[in-house]
PDB file of C-alpha atoms in Angstrom:
ATOM      1  CA  GLY A   1      69.435 109.669  94.271  1.00 68.00           C
ATOM      2  CA  ALA A   2      68.758 108.341  90.826  1.00 74.00           C
ATOM      3  CA  VAL A   3      66.607 105.259  90.404  1.00 89.00           C
ATOM      4  CA  VAL A   4      67.593 102.107  88.599  1.00 93.00           C
ATOM      5  CA  SER A   5      64.877  99.503  88.298  1.00 95.00           C
ATOM      6  CA  GLN A   6      65.753  95.858  87.757  1.00 96.00           C
ATOM      7  CA  HIS A   7      63.230  93.196  86.875  1.00 96.00           C
ATOM      8  CA  PRO A   8      62.465  90.510  87.847  1.00 97.00           C
ATOM      9  CA  SER A   9      63.634  90.507  91.440  1.00 96.00           C
ATOM     10  CA  TRP A  10      63.709  86.726  91.467  1.00 96.00           C
ATOM     11  CA  VAL A  11      63.224  83.967  88.920  1.00 97.00           C
ATOM     12  CA  ILE A  12      63.269  80.193  88.960  1.00 97.00           C
ATOM     13  CA  CYS A  13      63.817  78.421  85.678  1.00 96.00           C
ATOM     14  CA  LYS A  14      64.458  74.937  84.395  1.00 96.00           C
ATOM     15  CA  SER A  15      67.902  73.880  83.284  1.00 97.00           C
ATOM     16  CA  GLY A  16      68.413  74.547  79.583  1.00 97.00           C
ATOM     17  CA  THR A  17      66.038  77.475  79.328  1.00 97.00           C
ATOM     18  CA  SER A  18      66.947  81.132  78.882  1.00 97.00           C
ATOM     19  CA  VAL A  19      66.199  83.976  81.248  1.00 97.00           C
ATOM     20  CA  LYS A  20      66.116  87.696  80.487  1.00 98.00           C
ATOM     21  CA  ILE A  21      66.791  90.326  83.140  1.00 98.00           C
ATOM     22  CA  GLU A  22      65.940  93.977  82.500  1.00 97.00           C
ATOM     23  CA  CYS A  23      67.647  97.040  83.914  1.00 96.00           C
ATOM     24  CA  ARG A  24      66.106 100.479  83.473  1.00 95.00           C
ATOM     25  CA  SER A  25      67.305 103.896  84.524  1.00 92.00           C
ATOM     26  CA  LEU A  26      64.134 105.755  85.426  1.00 91.00           C
ATOM     27  CA  ASP A  27      65.229 109.363  85.785  1.00 85.00           C
ATOM     28  CA  PHE A  28      68.538 109.745  83.968  1.00 85.00           C
ATOM     29  CA  GLN A  29      70.231 108.654  80.784  1.00 87.00           C
ATOM     30  CA  ALA A  30      72.503 105.713  81.430  1.00 87.00           C
ATOM     31  CA  THR A  31      75.224 105.918  78.809  1.00 87.00           C
ATOM     32  CA  THR A  32      76.991 103.035  80.493  1.00 90.00           C
ATOM     33  CA  MET A  33      75.554 100.041  82.279  1.00 93.00           C
ATOM     34  CA  PHE A  34      77.347  97.325  84.180  1.00 95.00           C
ATOM     35  CA  TRP A  35      76.314  93.797  85.008  1.00 97.00           C
ATOM     36  CA  TYR A  36      77.578  92.103  88.124  1.00 96.00           C
ATOM     37  CA  ARG A  37      77.265  88.715  89.674  1.00 96.00           C
ATOM     38  CA  GLN A  38      77.398  88.229  93.422  1.00 93.00           C
ATOM     39  CA  PHE A  39      77.863  85.013  95.336  1.00 88.00           C
ATOM     40  CA  PRO A  40      76.717  84.730  98.952  1.00 84.00           C
ATOM     41  CA  LYS A  41      78.767  86.817 101.360  1.00 80.00           C
ATOM     42  CA  GLN A  42      81.079  87.969  98.596  1.00 84.00           C
ATOM     43  CA  SER A  43      81.572  91.264  96.837  1.00 85.00           C
ATOM     44  CA  LEU A  44      80.316  92.112  93.389  1.00 90.00           C
ATOM     45  CA  MET A  45      82.048  90.546  90.413  1.00 92.00           C
ATOM     46  CA  LEU A  46      81.885  92.616  87.235  1.00 94.00           C
ATOM     47  CA  MET A  47      80.731  90.558  84.285  1.00 96.00           C
ATOM     48  CA  ALA A  48      80.490  93.124  81.514  1.00 95.00           C
ATOM     49  CA  THR A  49      80.252  96.792  80.642  1.00 93.00           C
ATOM     50  CA  SER A  50      77.839  98.004  78.009  1.00 92.00           C
ATOM     51  CA  ASN A  51      77.598 101.350  76.294  1.00 88.00           C
ATOM     52  CA  GLU A  52      74.423 102.399  74.571  1.00 84.00           C
ATOM     53  CA  GLY A  53      74.363 101.328  70.954  1.00 82.00           C
ATOM     54  CA  SER A  54      77.551  99.284  71.001  1.00 84.00           C
ATOM     55  CA  LYS A  55      78.642  95.776  71.898  1.00 88.00           C
ATOM     56  CA  ALA A  56      79.307  94.926  75.487  1.00 92.00           C
ATOM     57  CA  THR A  57      82.814  94.484  76.815  1.00 94.00           C
ATOM     58  CA  TYR A  58      83.112  91.297  78.821  1.00 96.00           C
ATOM     59  CA  GLU A  59      85.483  90.651  81.688  1.00 95.00           C
ATOM     60  CA  GLN A  60      87.963  87.831  81.409  1.00 95.00           C
ATOM     61  CA  GLY A  61      86.392  84.456  82.004  1.00 94.00           C
ATOM     62  CA  VAL A  62      82.828  85.557  81.267  1.00 96.00           C
ATOM     63  CA  GLU A  63      81.252  83.718  78.336  1.00 94.00           C
ATOM     64  CA  LYS A  64      79.766  86.279  75.992  1.00 93.00           C
ATOM     65  CA  ASP A  65      77.654  83.673  74.203  1.00 95.00           C
ATOM     66  CA  LYS A  66      76.126  82.578  77.467  1.00 96.00           C
ATOM     67  CA  PHE A  67      75.483  85.992  78.945  1.00 97.00           C
ATOM     68  CA  LEU A  68      74.007  88.114  76.179  1.00 96.00           C
ATOM     69  CA  ILE A  69      73.866  91.820  76.885  1.00 95.00           C
ATOM     70  CA  ASN A  70      71.880  94.353  74.922  1.00 92.00           C
ATOM     71  CA  HIS A  71      71.940  98.100  75.575  1.00 90.00           C
ATOM     72  CA  ALA A  72      69.650  99.384  72.871  1.00 83.00           C
ATOM     73  CA  SER A  73      68.604 102.635  74.500  1.00 89.00           C
ATOM     74  CA  LEU A  74      69.857 105.116  77.078  1.00 88.00           C
ATOM     75  CA  THR A  75      67.423 103.786  79.641  1.00 91.00           C
ATOM     76  CA  LEU A  76      67.392 100.035  79.099  1.00 93.00           C
ATOM     77  CA  SER A  77      69.890  97.215  79.180  1.00 94.00           C
ATOM     78  CA  THR A  78      69.101  93.520  79.252  1.00 96.00           C
ATOM     79  CA  LEU A  79      71.069  90.479  80.318  1.00 97.00           C
ATOM     80  CA  THR A  80      69.981  87.130  78.920  1.00 97.00           C
ATOM     81  CA  VAL A  81      71.341  83.989  80.510  1.00 97.00           C
ATOM     82  CA  THR A  82      71.134  81.438  77.740  1.00 97.00           C
ATOM     83  CA  SER A  83      70.783  77.704  78.297  1.00 96.00           C
ATOM     84  CA  ALA A  84      70.939  78.222  82.026  1.00 97.00           C
ATOM     85  CA  HIS A  85      72.395  75.547  84.277  1.00 96.00           C
ATOM     86  CA  PRO A  86      72.364  75.181  88.056  1.00 96.00           C
ATOM     87  CA  GLU A  87      75.852  76.680  88.308  1.00 95.00           C
ATOM     88  CA  ASP A  88      74.435  79.905  86.845  1.00 96.00           C
ATOM     89  CA  SER A  89      72.275  80.295  89.934  1.00 96.00           C
ATOM     90  CA  SER A  90      73.359  83.528  91.537  1.00 95.00           C
ATOM     91  CA  PHE A  91      72.421  87.110  92.362  1.00 96.00           C
ATOM     92  CA  TYR A  92      72.739  89.362  89.314  1.00 97.00           C
ATOM     93  CA  ILE A  93      72.889  93.133  89.740  1.00 97.00           C
ATOM     94  CA  CYS A  94      72.958  95.934  87.205  1.00 96.00           C
ATOM     95  CA  SER A  95      74.410  99.384  87.645  1.00 95.00           C
ATOM     96  CA  ALA A  96      74.095 102.538  85.569  1.00 92.00           C
ATOM     97  CA  ARG A  97      76.121 105.701  85.095  1.00 87.00           C
ATOM     98  CA  ASP A  98      75.706 108.788  82.966  1.00 82.00           C
ATOM     99  CA  LEU A  99      79.090 109.440  81.402  1.00 75.00           C
ATOM    100  CA  SER A 100      77.912 111.869  78.761  1.00 73.00           C
ATOM    101  CA  GLY A 101      79.221 114.947  80.575  1.00 67.00           C
ATOM    102  CA  LEU A 102      82.664 116.099  81.579  1.00 61.00           C
ATOM    103  CA  MET A 103      82.301 115.180  85.228  1.00 63.00           C
ATOM    104  CA  ASN A 104      82.642 111.675  86.517  1.00 63.00           C
ATOM    105  CA  THR A 105      79.416 110.560  88.088  1.00 75.00           C
ATOM    106  CA  GLU A 106      78.394 108.079  90.664  1.00 80.00           C
ATOM    107  CA  ALA A 107      76.941 104.675  89.862  1.00 86.00           C
ATOM    108  CA  PHE A 108      73.464 103.611  90.885  1.00 90.00           C
ATOM    109  CA  PHE A 109      72.404 100.015  91.289  1.00 94.00           C
ATOM    110  CA  GLY A 110      69.298  98.031  90.608  1.00 95.00           C
ATOM    111  CA  GLN A 111      67.644  95.907  93.238  1.00 95.00           C
ATOM    112  CA  GLY A 112      69.208  92.719  91.952  1.00 96.00           C
ATOM    113  CA  THR A 113      67.758  89.510  90.499  1.00 97.00           C
ATOM    114  CA  ARG A 114      68.073  86.195  92.248  1.00 97.00           C
ATOM    115  CA  LEU A 115      68.242  83.471  89.633  1.00 97.00           C
ATOM    116  CA  THR A 116      67.711  79.868  90.624  1.00 97.00           C
ATOM    117  CA  VAL A 117      68.137  77.203  87.969  1.00 97.00           C
ATOM    118  CA  VAL A 118      66.622  73.840  88.826  1.00 96.00           C
TER     119      VAL A 118
ATOM    120  CA  GLN B   1      97.942  92.864  96.355  1.00 74.00           C
ATOM    121  CA  LYS B   2      94.367  93.990  95.770  1.00 81.00           C
ATOM    122  CA  GLU B   3      93.846  97.522  94.539  1.00 90.00           C
ATOM    123  CA  VAL B   4      91.308  98.144  97.296  1.00 94.00           C
ATOM    124  CA  GLU B   5      91.520  96.540 100.720  1.00 94.00           C
ATOM    125  CA  GLN B   6      88.586  96.390 103.110  1.00 94.00           C
ATOM    126  CA  ASP B   7      88.260  94.369 106.300  1.00 89.00           C
ATOM    127  CA  PRO B   8      85.349  91.962 105.717  1.00 86.00           C
ATOM    128  CA  GLY B   9      84.467  91.830 109.411  1.00 87.00           C
ATOM    129  CA  PRO B  10      82.054  90.837 110.729  1.00 93.00           C
ATOM    130  CA  LEU B  11      81.803  93.894 112.943  1.00 95.00           C
ATOM    131  CA  SER B  12      79.310  94.041 115.803  1.00 96.00           C
ATOM    132  CA  VAL B  13      78.684  97.162 117.857  1.00 96.00           C
ATOM    133  CA  PRO B  14      75.992  98.169 120.367  1.00 97.00           C
ATOM    134  CA  GLU B  15      73.192 100.478 119.329  1.00 98.00           C
ATOM    135  CA  GLY B  16      74.118 104.141 119.654  1.00 97.00           C
ATOM    136  CA  ALA B  17      77.843 103.587 119.152  1.00 97.00           C
ATOM    137  CA  ILE B  18      79.925 105.314 116.509  1.00 97.00           C
ATOM    138  CA  VAL B  19      80.929 102.962 113.712  1.00 97.00           C
ATOM    139  CA  SER B  20      84.101 103.396 111.717  1.00 97.00           C
ATOM    140  CA  LEU B  21      84.497 101.574 108.408  1.00 97.00           C
ATOM    141  CA  ASN B  22      87.674 101.850 106.380  1.00 97.00           C
ATOM    142  CA  CYS B  23      89.258 101.088 103.042  1.00 97.00           C
ATOM    143  CA  THR B  24      92.777 101.518 101.787  1.00 97.00           C
ATOM    144  CA  TYR B  25      93.861 101.635  98.185  1.00 96.00           C
ATOM    145  CA  SER B  26      97.124 101.372  96.353  1.00 94.00           C
ATOM    146  CA  ASN B  27      96.502 103.233  93.102  1.00 91.00           C
ATOM    147  CA  SER B  28      96.747 107.005  93.318  1.00 91.00           C
ATOM    148  CA  ALA B  29      94.765 107.255  90.068  1.00 91.00           C
ATOM    149  CA  PHE B  30      91.554 106.699  92.026  1.00 92.00           C
ATOM    150  CA  GLN B  31      89.859 110.068  92.268  1.00 90.00           C
ATOM    151  CA  TYR B  32      86.223 109.336  93.112  1.00 91.00           C
ATOM    152  CA  PHE B  33      85.081 107.458  96.149  1.00 94.00           C
ATOM    153  CA  MET B  34      81.744 105.979  97.106  1.00 94.00           C
ATOM    154  CA  TRP B  35      80.209 104.098  99.983  1.00 96.00           C
ATOM    155  CA  TYR B  36      77.349 101.712  99.411  1.00 96.00           C
ATOM    156  CA  ARG B  37      75.091  99.929 101.854  1.00 97.00           C
ATOM    157  CA  GLN B  38      73.765  96.538 100.854  1.00 95.00           C
ATOM    158  CA  TYR B  39      71.068  94.692 102.719  1.00 95.00           C
ATOM    159  CA  SER B  40      70.799  90.957 102.288  1.00 90.00           C
ATOM    160  CA  ARG B  41      69.394  89.976  98.870  1.00 88.00           C
ATOM    161  CA  LYS B  42      69.193  93.595  97.719  1.00 92.00           C
ATOM    162  CA  GLY B  43      71.224  95.753  95.383  1.00 93.00           C
ATOM    163  CA  PRO B  44      73.776  98.226  96.817  1.00 94.00           C
ATOM    164  CA  GLU B  45      72.381 101.616  97.808  1.00 94.00           C
ATOM    165  CA  LEU B  46      74.590 104.678  97.360  1.00 92.00           C
ATOM    166  CA  LEU B  47      75.267 106.408 100.683  1.00 94.00           C
ATOM    167  CA  MET B  48      78.062 108.857  99.957  1.00 93.00           C
ATOM    168  CA  TYR B  49      79.974 110.087  96.915  1.00 90.00           C
ATOM    169  CA  THR B  50      83.026 112.282  97.185  1.00 90.00           C
ATOM    170  CA  TYR B  51      86.034 113.256  95.132  1.00 86.00           C
ATOM    171  CA  SER B  52      88.167 115.455  97.327  1.00 86.00           C
ATOM    172  CA  SER B  53      90.199 114.928 100.451  1.00 90.00           C
ATOM    173  CA  GLY B  54      88.443 115.915 103.619  1.00 92.00           C
ATOM    174  CA  ASN B  55      85.108 115.201 105.217  1.00 94.00           C
ATOM    175  CA  LYS B  56      81.628 115.103 103.760  1.00 95.00           C
ATOM    176  CA  GLU B  57      78.661 114.824 106.061  1.00 96.00           C
ATOM    177  CA  ASP B  58      75.126 113.661 105.372  1.00 95.00           C
ATOM    178  CA  GLY B  59      72.935 113.154 108.392  1.00 96.00           C
ATOM    179  CA  ARG B  60      74.440 110.472 110.608  1.00 97.00           C
ATOM    180  CA  PHE B  61      77.016 109.551 107.956  1.00 97.00           C
ATOM    181  CA  THR B  62      80.410 111.156 107.410  1.00 97.00           C
ATOM    182  CA  ALA B  63      82.741 110.148 104.600  1.00 97.00           C
ATOM    183  CA  GLN B  64      86.393 110.954 105.029  1.00 97.00           C
ATOM    184  CA  VAL B  65      89.037 110.815 102.317  1.00 96.00           C
ATOM    185  CA  ASP B  66      92.779 111.127 102.790  1.00 96.00           C
ATOM    186  CA  LYS B  67      94.356 110.904  99.369  1.00 94.00           C
ATOM    187  CA  SER B  68      97.882 111.374 100.703  1.00 94.00           C
ATOM    188  CA  SER B  69      97.490 108.212 102.792  1.00 95.00           C
ATOM    189  CA  LYS B  70      95.229 106.463 100.272  1.00 95.00           C
ATOM    190  CA  TYR B  71      92.689 105.869 102.994  1.00 95.00           C
ATOM    191  CA  ILE B  72      88.960 106.414 103.149  1.00 97.00           C
ATOM    192  CA  SER B  73      86.517 106.033 106.001  1.00 97.00           C
ATOM    193  CA  LEU B  74      82.818 106.034 106.651  1.00 98.00           C
ATOM    194  CA  PHE B  75      81.591 107.018 110.096  1.00 97.00           C
ATOM    195  CA  ILE B  76      78.097 106.253 111.310  1.00 98.00           C
ATOM    196  CA  ARG B  77      76.922 108.186 114.369  1.00 97.00           C
ATOM    197  CA  ASP B  78      74.161 107.060 116.695  1.00 97.00           C
ATOM    198  CA  SER B  79      74.084 103.667 115.027  1.00 97.00           C
ATOM    199  CA  GLN B  80      70.715 101.940 114.709  1.00 97.00           C
ATOM    200  CA  PRO B  81      69.784  98.283 114.238  1.00 97.00           C
ATOM    201  CA  SER B  82      68.542  99.275 110.780  1.00 97.00           C
ATOM    202  CA  ASP B  83      72.151 100.136 109.893  1.00 97.00           C
ATOM    203  CA  SER B  84      72.975  96.421 110.042  1.00 97.00           C
ATOM    204  CA  ALA B  85      74.106  95.596 106.509  1.00 97.00           C
ATOM    205  CA  THR B  86      77.189  95.090 104.387  1.00 96.00           C
ATOM    206  CA  TYR B  87      79.053  98.287 103.559  1.00 97.00           C
ATOM    207  CA  LEU B  88      81.059  98.446 100.365  1.00 96.00           C
ATOM    208  CA  CYS B  89      83.594 101.069  99.415  1.00 96.00           C
ATOM    209  CA  ALA B  90      84.069 101.713  95.704  1.00 94.00           C
ATOM    210  CA  MET B  91      86.451 103.862  93.685  1.00 93.00           C
ATOM    211  CA  ILE B  92      86.758 105.173  90.158  1.00 90.00           C
ATOM    212  CA  ARG B  93      89.702 106.466  88.180  1.00 86.00           C
ATOM    213  CA  PHE B  94      89.104 109.761  86.411  1.00 78.00           C
ATOM    214  CA  GLY B  95      87.764 109.088  82.923  1.00 73.00           C
ATOM    215  CA  ASN B  96      87.305 105.386  83.647  1.00 75.00           C
ATOM    216  CA  GLU B  97      84.008 103.571  83.449  1.00 78.00           C
ATOM    217  CA  LYS B  98      84.479 100.834  85.984  1.00 86.00           C
ATOM    218  CA  LEU B  99      84.144 100.834  89.729  1.00 90.00           C
ATOM    219  CA  THR B 100      86.652  98.982  91.853  1.00 91.00           C
ATOM    220  CA  PHE B 101      85.056  97.584  94.996  1.00 93.00           C
ATOM    221  CA  GLY B 102      86.306  96.594  98.372  1.00 93.00           C
ATOM    222  CA  THR B 103      85.206  93.206  99.648  1.00 91.00           C
ATOM    223  CA  GLY B 104      82.569  94.772 101.901  1.00 94.00           C
ATOM    224  CA  THR B 105      82.288  94.848 105.700  1.00 96.00           C
ATOM    225  CA  ARG B 106      79.394  93.072 107.386  1.00 95.00           C
ATOM    226  CA  LEU B 107      78.081  95.263 110.178  1.00 97.00           C
ATOM    227  CA  THR B 108      75.643  94.269 112.904  1.00 97.00           C
ATOM    228  CA  ILE B 109      74.192  96.799 115.335  1.00 97.00           C
ATOM    229  CA  ILE B 110      73.110  95.076 118.515  1.00 97.00           C
ATOM    230  CA  PRO B 111      69.964  96.521 120.158  1.00 95.00           C
TER     231      PRO B 111
END
């Protein structure tokens, strides 16, 4: 299957600082990338959808000024958690799809990033 | 009512048993169906992807879709301890970007 690389796999930061998470599709063009948040023993919660070259679409209740998403190329999207606080501690996962063709395609996930804000 | 229902488990079965995991859905617009396996503290790994009713087999895994009943299943034959993980079903509407997930089923294979 296709490979989506997410970096870093874990990060610890101080409260008030910002953290950037990268998501790269290594062997296909990801026209659309998704960012999820996952709490322990729960399913994935979609935060936002980003299409290459355009602004991200955020799900209801997700602060767009706090979770900045950039999808500048067909292989890279970034999520920046700004002014992080302990309640932002979570597991963040990206996913990528190639929706450039006529066929619907499956979604591939990154390895996830565990963010701990202290 | 959730669009996709999945029993969260936990489900424990002895090694070598056949495992059956299921999801039901309410929206007939879902056309594409996926099963993911997620180990603790890792991202979901795609196991199966299908878009038609019937069975699709890949090694020890068989995905089954019944669109008339709005019911999908994942069967794992000859289950191994390494199959212990959370299994998530996911669905997509034709022409839609987003995946809709089930809650995931925690599976433990007992040696």
